[in-house]
Amino acid sequence: MTSRHDGSSGSDTLPVRDESLVDAWRAIIEKVGERPGVSYFDASFTLSDVEQRAEALAAELQDRGVRRGDRVGIYLQNVPAYVFTLLALWKCGAAAVLLNPMYRKLELRKLVEDSRPVGMVCAASAREDLQADLAGTSVSWFITAQERQETADITADALDAILDRRSGSRPAPVEVGPDDIALLTYTSGTTGPPKGAMNTHRNVLAAVDSYAALLSLDETDVVLAVAPIFHITGAVINATISLLTGCQLVLIDRFRPDVAVSAIAEHGVTFAIGSITAFNAIDALPDAGPAELSSLRLVYSGGAPIPPSTVTRFRERFGVYIHNVYGMTETSSAVIAVPPNTEAPVHGPSGMLSVGRPLPNVDARVVGPDGDELPPGTQGELVIAGPQVVPGYWKKPEISAAAIPGGVLRTGDGAVMDEDSWIYLVDRLKDQINVSGYKVWPREVEDSLYEHSAVHEAAVVGRPDDYQGESVVAYVSLRARAEATEQELIAHVRDRLAAYKVPKEVHVVDDLPKTQSGKIRRNVLRDRETTGWETGPT
């Protein structure tokens, strides 16, 4: 089944702008330049302030030799310097290489050696280590940005010193096209080692336009950057969508649930999107309540479908409904979402909430192993095409051709689409557990665990089993001050699911392993079951 549907207006397409992010940003500055642009604790910048700093930094970058087509690494948390740097690089026609500031040594060096950035913008506290870790690479200079807890950096390479020195400067004009790379964002994709997805100006602008249209975002909205900007969600659906709609963007450095709740109340935040682990962390705060979140108009969560019980629990406590949204690095963030003021339907056979309906200009299909489209209600692989889909991976043409044949992204996600274009994810195909020939989708078991009042987070994996092929094993963390035994949790699932889906073991742990964007890392737990390592998840 093919779907092109926005879920709200009835229109299945939007005009795709044939321009760059720089062009779109310039139009916003002309329209609402004096409105609040970026807030960061006690610092605030109008959109015009942001533009002046981006212009000054762009002039500095050009003097350092940055040219159209170059790459520059950004190694920061959610701070204003991130926004200034993105805009400055785009004005130069350069691409931002988004680097997780938790990466160190070889993990980071591999990405730098692949992308070959000419320079790096990093936290002042990280410079010394980065210089050692990246010695001998393409990185020839560093610009350092002071983060909130650091001592002021007063070197010539400090961003504040550069902005003072360059105040009023403008970069030389550069012709930036819609097919130039805006972001080089590393991902494991559907398989294999990290690859640099080439998010073009056209891709990012199409993602921003379609999602902003669905949400009716405009300059009156206030966006809290819950997701890290080094992740595609944070870069596009937190930062860029704010810049290109004239919203106020609220930054809080690295996510902390108590700080996030305070920021929502202080700034009157109307829109937030982040991983479900972030909202679980807010729910775990003992003193937070609906008053602090009363300004929120829309809340979305991506990275993984949300268990129905989690949505219900959050709404009962805070009066806020969490909408599902789906996207990938290769789709430049959101391409499927639950429309505002709409509750996601539940897939009857599995009990899973829908991740939404395709956004404008998105061609979403569910196909079989032969690539042929499957009838509604039939399980297969989700494939996506549209202007949001990247042209490929950096310097990997063969892998690009296999993963995105003819511009159609093979997501690797198992899915079902119904007659009304609602899409239900049934886990990544490789996560499926085969128990005596019966297929078990981890999320179905996880959702049943989430229905237990003591469970905070859950992850389910398969363990090799000589008798039945694989057996089901669960890992859970518990809510604060809650208690539950392994046998109690197993019995809870047995009351809800078929016997072959019931975990043989449930491990109660302090925390589940996660990526920096908050996704639970099932692969780490699966490796434990396969290799038998004993240190436990961290």
PDB file of N, CA, C and O in Angstrom, residues 201-235:
ATOM      1  N   HIS A 201      20.706  20.409   1.781  1.00  0.00           N
ATOM      2  CA  HIS A 201      19.826  21.531   2.104  1.00  0.00           C
ATOM      3  C   HIS A 201      18.391  21.207   1.705  1.00  0.00           C
ATOM      4  O   HIS A 201      17.449  21.523   2.438  1.00  0.00           O
ATOM      5  N   ARG A 202      18.213  20.587   0.548  1.00  0.00           N
ATOM      6  CA  ARG A 202      16.866  20.225   0.098  1.00  0.00           C
ATOM      7  C   ARG A 202      16.231  19.226   1.059  1.00  0.00           C
ATOM      8  O   ARG A 202      15.060  19.366   1.429  1.00  0.00           O
ATOM      9  N   ASN A 203      16.979  18.201   1.467  1.00  0.00           N
ATOM     10  CA  ASN A 203      16.454  17.207   2.402  1.00  0.00           C
ATOM     11  C   ASN A 203      15.985  17.852   3.696  1.00  0.00           C
ATOM     12  O   ASN A 203      14.858  17.609   4.164  1.00  0.00           O
ATOM     13  N   VAL A 204      16.851  18.667   4.303  1.00  0.00           N
ATOM     14  CA  VAL A 204      16.537  19.258   5.607  1.00  0.00           C
ATOM     15  C   VAL A 204      15.372  20.228   5.493  1.00  0.00           C
ATOM     16  O   VAL A 204      14.463  20.237   6.340  1.00  0.00           O
ATOM     17  N   LEU A 205      15.365  21.031   4.446  1.00  0.00           N
ATOM     18  CA  LEU A 205      14.283  22.000   4.272  1.00  0.00           C
ATOM     19  C   LEU A 205      12.953  21.286   4.047  1.00  0.00           C
ATOM     20  O   LEU A 205      11.915  21.702   4.575  1.00  0.00           O
ATOM     21  N   ALA A 206      12.967  20.184   3.291  1.00  0.00           N
ATOM     22  CA  ALA A 206      11.737  19.427   3.065  1.00  0.00           C
ATOM     23  C   ALA A 206      11.224  18.827   4.371  1.00  0.00           C
ATOM     24  O   ALA A 206      10.010  18.818   4.641  1.00  0.00           O
ATOM     25  N   ALA A 207      12.137  18.319   5.210  1.00  0.00           N
ATOM     26  CA  ALA A 207      11.734  17.760   6.501  1.00  0.00           C
ATOM     27  C   ALA A 207      11.143  18.836   7.403  1.00  0.00           C
ATOM     28  O   ALA A 207      10.111  18.630   8.061  1.00  0.00           O
ATOM     29  N   VAL A 208      11.783  19.992   7.436  1.00  0.00           N
ATOM     30  CA  VAL A 208      11.289  21.105   8.256  1.00  0.00           C
ATOM     31  C   VAL A 208       9.915  21.554   7.774  1.00  0.00           C
ATOM     32  O   VAL A 208       8.977  21.725   8.577  1.00  0.00           O
ATOM     33  N   ASP A 209       9.769  21.753   6.473  1.00  0.00           N
ATOM     34  CA  ASP A 209       8.505  22.271   5.941  1.00  0.00           C
ATOM     35  C   ASP A 209       7.345  21.318   6.202  1.00  0.00           C
ATOM     36  O   ASP A 209       6.247  21.741   6.583  1.00  0.00           O
ATOM     37  N   SER A 210       7.562  20.016   5.985  1.00  0.00           N
ATOM     38  CA  SER A 210       6.460  19.071   6.135  1.00  0.00           C
ATOM     39  C   SER A 210       6.051  18.926   7.600  1.00  0.00           C
ATOM     40  O   SER A 210       4.854  18.884   7.916  1.00  0.00           O
ATOM     41  N   TYR A 211       7.020  18.889   8.503  1.00  0.00           N
ATOM     42  CA  TYR A 211       6.689  18.716   9.920  1.00  0.00           C
ATOM     43  C   TYR A 211       6.112  20.000  10.513  1.00  0.00           C
ATOM     44  O   TYR A 211       5.158  19.950  11.302  1.00  0.00           O
ATOM     45  N   ALA A 212       6.666  21.149  10.123  1.00  0.00           N
ATOM     46  CA  ALA A 212       6.133  22.419  10.614  1.00  0.00           C
ATOM     47  C   ALA A 212       4.696  22.620  10.149  1.00  0.00           C
ATOM     48  O   ALA A 212       3.855  23.156  10.890  1.00  0.00           O
ATOM     49  N   ALA A 213       4.402  22.189   8.918  1.00  0.00           N
ATOM     50  CA  ALA A 213       3.036  22.308   8.407  1.00  0.00           C
ATOM     51  C   ALA A 213       2.081  21.422   9.205  1.00  0.00           C
ATOM     52  O   ALA A 213       0.967  21.835   9.544  1.00  0.00           O
ATOM     53  N   LEU A 214       2.500  20.212   9.502  1.00  0.00           N
ATOM     54  CA  LEU A 214       1.658  19.308  10.278  1.00  0.00           C
ATOM     55  C   LEU A 214       1.341  19.896  11.646  1.00  0.00           C
ATOM     56  O   LEU A 214       0.205  19.840  12.129  1.00  0.00           O
ATOM     57  N   LEU A 215       2.359  20.505  12.274  1.00  0.00           N
ATOM     58  CA  LEU A 215       2.204  21.022  13.640  1.00  0.00           C
ATOM     59  C   LEU A 215       1.695  22.458  13.691  1.00  0.00           C
ATOM     60  O   LEU A 215       1.405  22.969  14.769  1.00  0.00           O
ATOM     61  N   SER A 216       1.608  23.112  12.530  1.00  0.00           N
ATOM     62  CA  SER A 216       1.220  24.533  12.465  1.00  0.00           C
ATOM     63  C   SER A 216       2.142  25.388  13.323  1.00  0.00           C
ATOM     64  O   SER A 216       1.696  26.306  14.033  1.00  0.00           O
ATOM     65  N   LEU A 217       3.448  25.129  13.273  1.00  0.00           N
ATOM     66  CA  LEU A 217       4.421  25.926  14.015  1.00  0.00           C
ATOM     67  C   LEU A 217       4.582  27.291  13.371  1.00  0.00           C
ATOM     68  O   LEU A 217       4.632  27.417  12.148  1.00  0.00           O
ATOM     69  N   ASP A 218       4.704  28.327  14.190  1.00  0.00           N
ATOM     70  CA  ASP A 218       5.002  29.656  13.674  1.00  0.00           C
ATOM     71  C   ASP A 218       5.800  30.425  14.729  1.00  0.00           C
ATOM     72  O   ASP A 218       6.209  29.870  15.755  1.00  0.00           O
ATOM     73  N   GLU A 219       6.007  31.721  14.479  1.00  0.00           N
ATOM     74  CA  GLU A 219       6.891  32.502  15.342  1.00  0.00           C
ATOM     75  C   GLU A 219       6.349  32.702  16.758  1.00  0.00           C
ATOM     76  O   GLU A 219       7.067  33.192  17.633  1.00  0.00           O
ATOM     77  N   THR A 220       5.115  32.302  17.014  1.00  0.00           N
ATOM     78  CA  THR A 220       4.580  32.424  18.373  1.00  0.00           C
ATOM     79  C   THR A 220       4.921  31.220  19.246  1.00  0.00           C
ATOM     80  O   THR A 220       4.687  31.248  20.451  1.00  0.00           O
ATOM     81  N   ASP A 221       5.485  30.182  18.636  1.00  0.00           N
ATOM     82  CA  ASP A 221       5.791  28.960  19.385  1.00  0.00           C
ATOM     83  C   ASP A 221       7.155  29.050  20.061  1.00  0.00           C
ATOM     84  O   ASP A 221       8.049  29.780  19.622  1.00  0.00           O
ATOM     85  N   VAL A 222       7.297  28.281  21.141  1.00  0.00           N
ATOM     86  CA  VAL A 222       8.558  28.175  21.884  1.00  0.00           C
ATOM     87  C   VAL A 222       8.942  26.699  21.914  1.00  0.00           C
ATOM     88  O   VAL A 222       8.156  25.863  22.370  1.00  0.00           O
ATOM     89  N   VAL A 223      10.128  26.398  21.419  1.00  0.00           N
ATOM     90  CA  VAL A 223      10.571  25.013  21.257  1.00  0.00           C
ATOM     91  C   VAL A 223      11.667  24.703  22.275  1.00  0.00           C
ATOM     92  O   VAL A 223      12.669  25.421  22.346  1.00  0.00           O
ATOM     93  N   LEU A 224      11.495  23.637  23.040  1.00  0.00           N
ATOM     94  CA  LEU A 224      12.547  23.173  23.942  1.00  0.00           C
ATOM     95  C   LEU A 224      13.368  22.106  23.237  1.00  0.00           C
ATOM     96  O   LEU A 224      12.823  21.109  22.753  1.00  0.00           O
ATOM     97  N   ALA A 225      14.687  22.312  23.175  1.00  0.00           N
ATOM     98  CA  ALA A 225      15.572  21.331  22.566  1.00  0.00           C
ATOM     99  C   ALA A 225      15.821  20.199  23.556  1.00  0.00           C
ATOM    100  O   ALA A 225      16.759  20.248  24.351  1.00  0.00           O
ATOM    101  N   VAL A 226      14.965  19.200  23.524  1.00  0.00           N
ATOM    102  CA  VAL A 226      15.129  18.024  24.370  1.00  0.00           C
ATOM    103  C   VAL A 226      16.176  17.099  23.761  1.00  0.00           C
ATOM    104  O   VAL A 226      17.078  16.613  24.424  1.00  0.00           O
ATOM    105  N   ALA A 227      16.049  16.861  22.464  1.00  0.00           N
ATOM    106  CA  ALA A 227      16.995  15.988  21.769  1.00  0.00           C
ATOM    107  C   ALA A 227      18.335  16.699  21.590  1.00  0.00           C
ATOM    108  O   ALA A 227      18.380  17.915  21.399  1.00  0.00           O
ATOM    109  N   PRO A 228      19.440  15.973  21.649  1.00  0.00           N
ATOM    110  CA  PRO A 228      20.747  16.607  21.407  1.00  0.00           C
ATOM    111  C   PRO A 228      20.876  17.039  19.951  1.00  0.00           C
ATOM    112  O   PRO A 228      20.453  16.319  19.040  1.00  0.00           O
ATOM    113  N   ILE A 229      21.457  18.200  19.722  1.00  0.00           N
ATOM    114  CA  ILE A 229      21.581  18.718  18.360  1.00  0.00           C
ATOM    115  C   ILE A 229      22.567  17.887  17.545  1.00  0.00           C
ATOM    116  O   ILE A 229      22.520  17.895  16.319  1.00  0.00           O
ATOM    117  N   PHE A 230      23.438  17.130  18.199  1.00  0.00           N
ATOM    118  CA  PHE A 230      24.327  16.263  17.426  1.00  0.00           C
ATOM    119  C   PHE A 230      23.581  15.059  16.851  1.00  0.00           C
ATOM    120  O   PHE A 230      24.135  14.279  16.084  1.00  0.00           O
ATOM    121  N   HIS A 231      22.309  14.894  17.207  1.00  0.00           N
ATOM    122  CA  HIS A 231      21.450  13.852  16.656  1.00  0.00           C
ATOM    123  C   HIS A 231      20.536  14.478  15.608  1.00  0.00           C
ATOM    124  O   HIS A 231      20.189  15.661  15.708  1.00  0.00           O
ATOM    125  N   ILE A 232      20.118  13.720  14.617  1.00  0.00           N
ATOM    126  CA  ILE A 232      19.332  14.285  13.515  1.00  0.00           C
ATOM    127  C   ILE A 232      18.038  14.935  14.013  1.00  0.00           C
ATOM    128  O   ILE A 232      17.616  15.965  13.497  1.00  0.00           O
ATOM    129  N   THR A 233      17.405  14.357  15.044  1.00  0.00           N
ATOM    130  CA  THR A 233      16.183  14.971  15.572  1.00  0.00           C
ATOM    131  C   THR A 233      16.471  16.347  16.140  1.00  0.00           C
ATOM    132  O   THR A 233      15.749  17.316  15.863  1.00  0.00           O
ATOM    133  N   GLY A 234      17.518  16.453  16.946  1.00  0.00           N
ATOM    134  CA  GLY A 234      17.860  17.747  17.523  1.00  0.00           C
ATOM    135  C   GLY A 234      18.295  18.754  16.489  1.00  0.00           C
ATOM    136  O   GLY A 234      17.922  19.935  16.554  1.00  0.00           O
ATOM    137  N   ALA A 235      19.083  18.313  15.509  1.00  0.00           N
ATOM    138  CA  ALA A 235      19.599  19.234  14.492  1.00  0.00           C
ATOM    139  C   ALA A 235      18.494  19.787  13.622  1.00  0.00           C
ATOM    140  O   ALA A 235      18.488  20.974  13.279  1.00  0.00           O
TER     141      ALA A 235
END
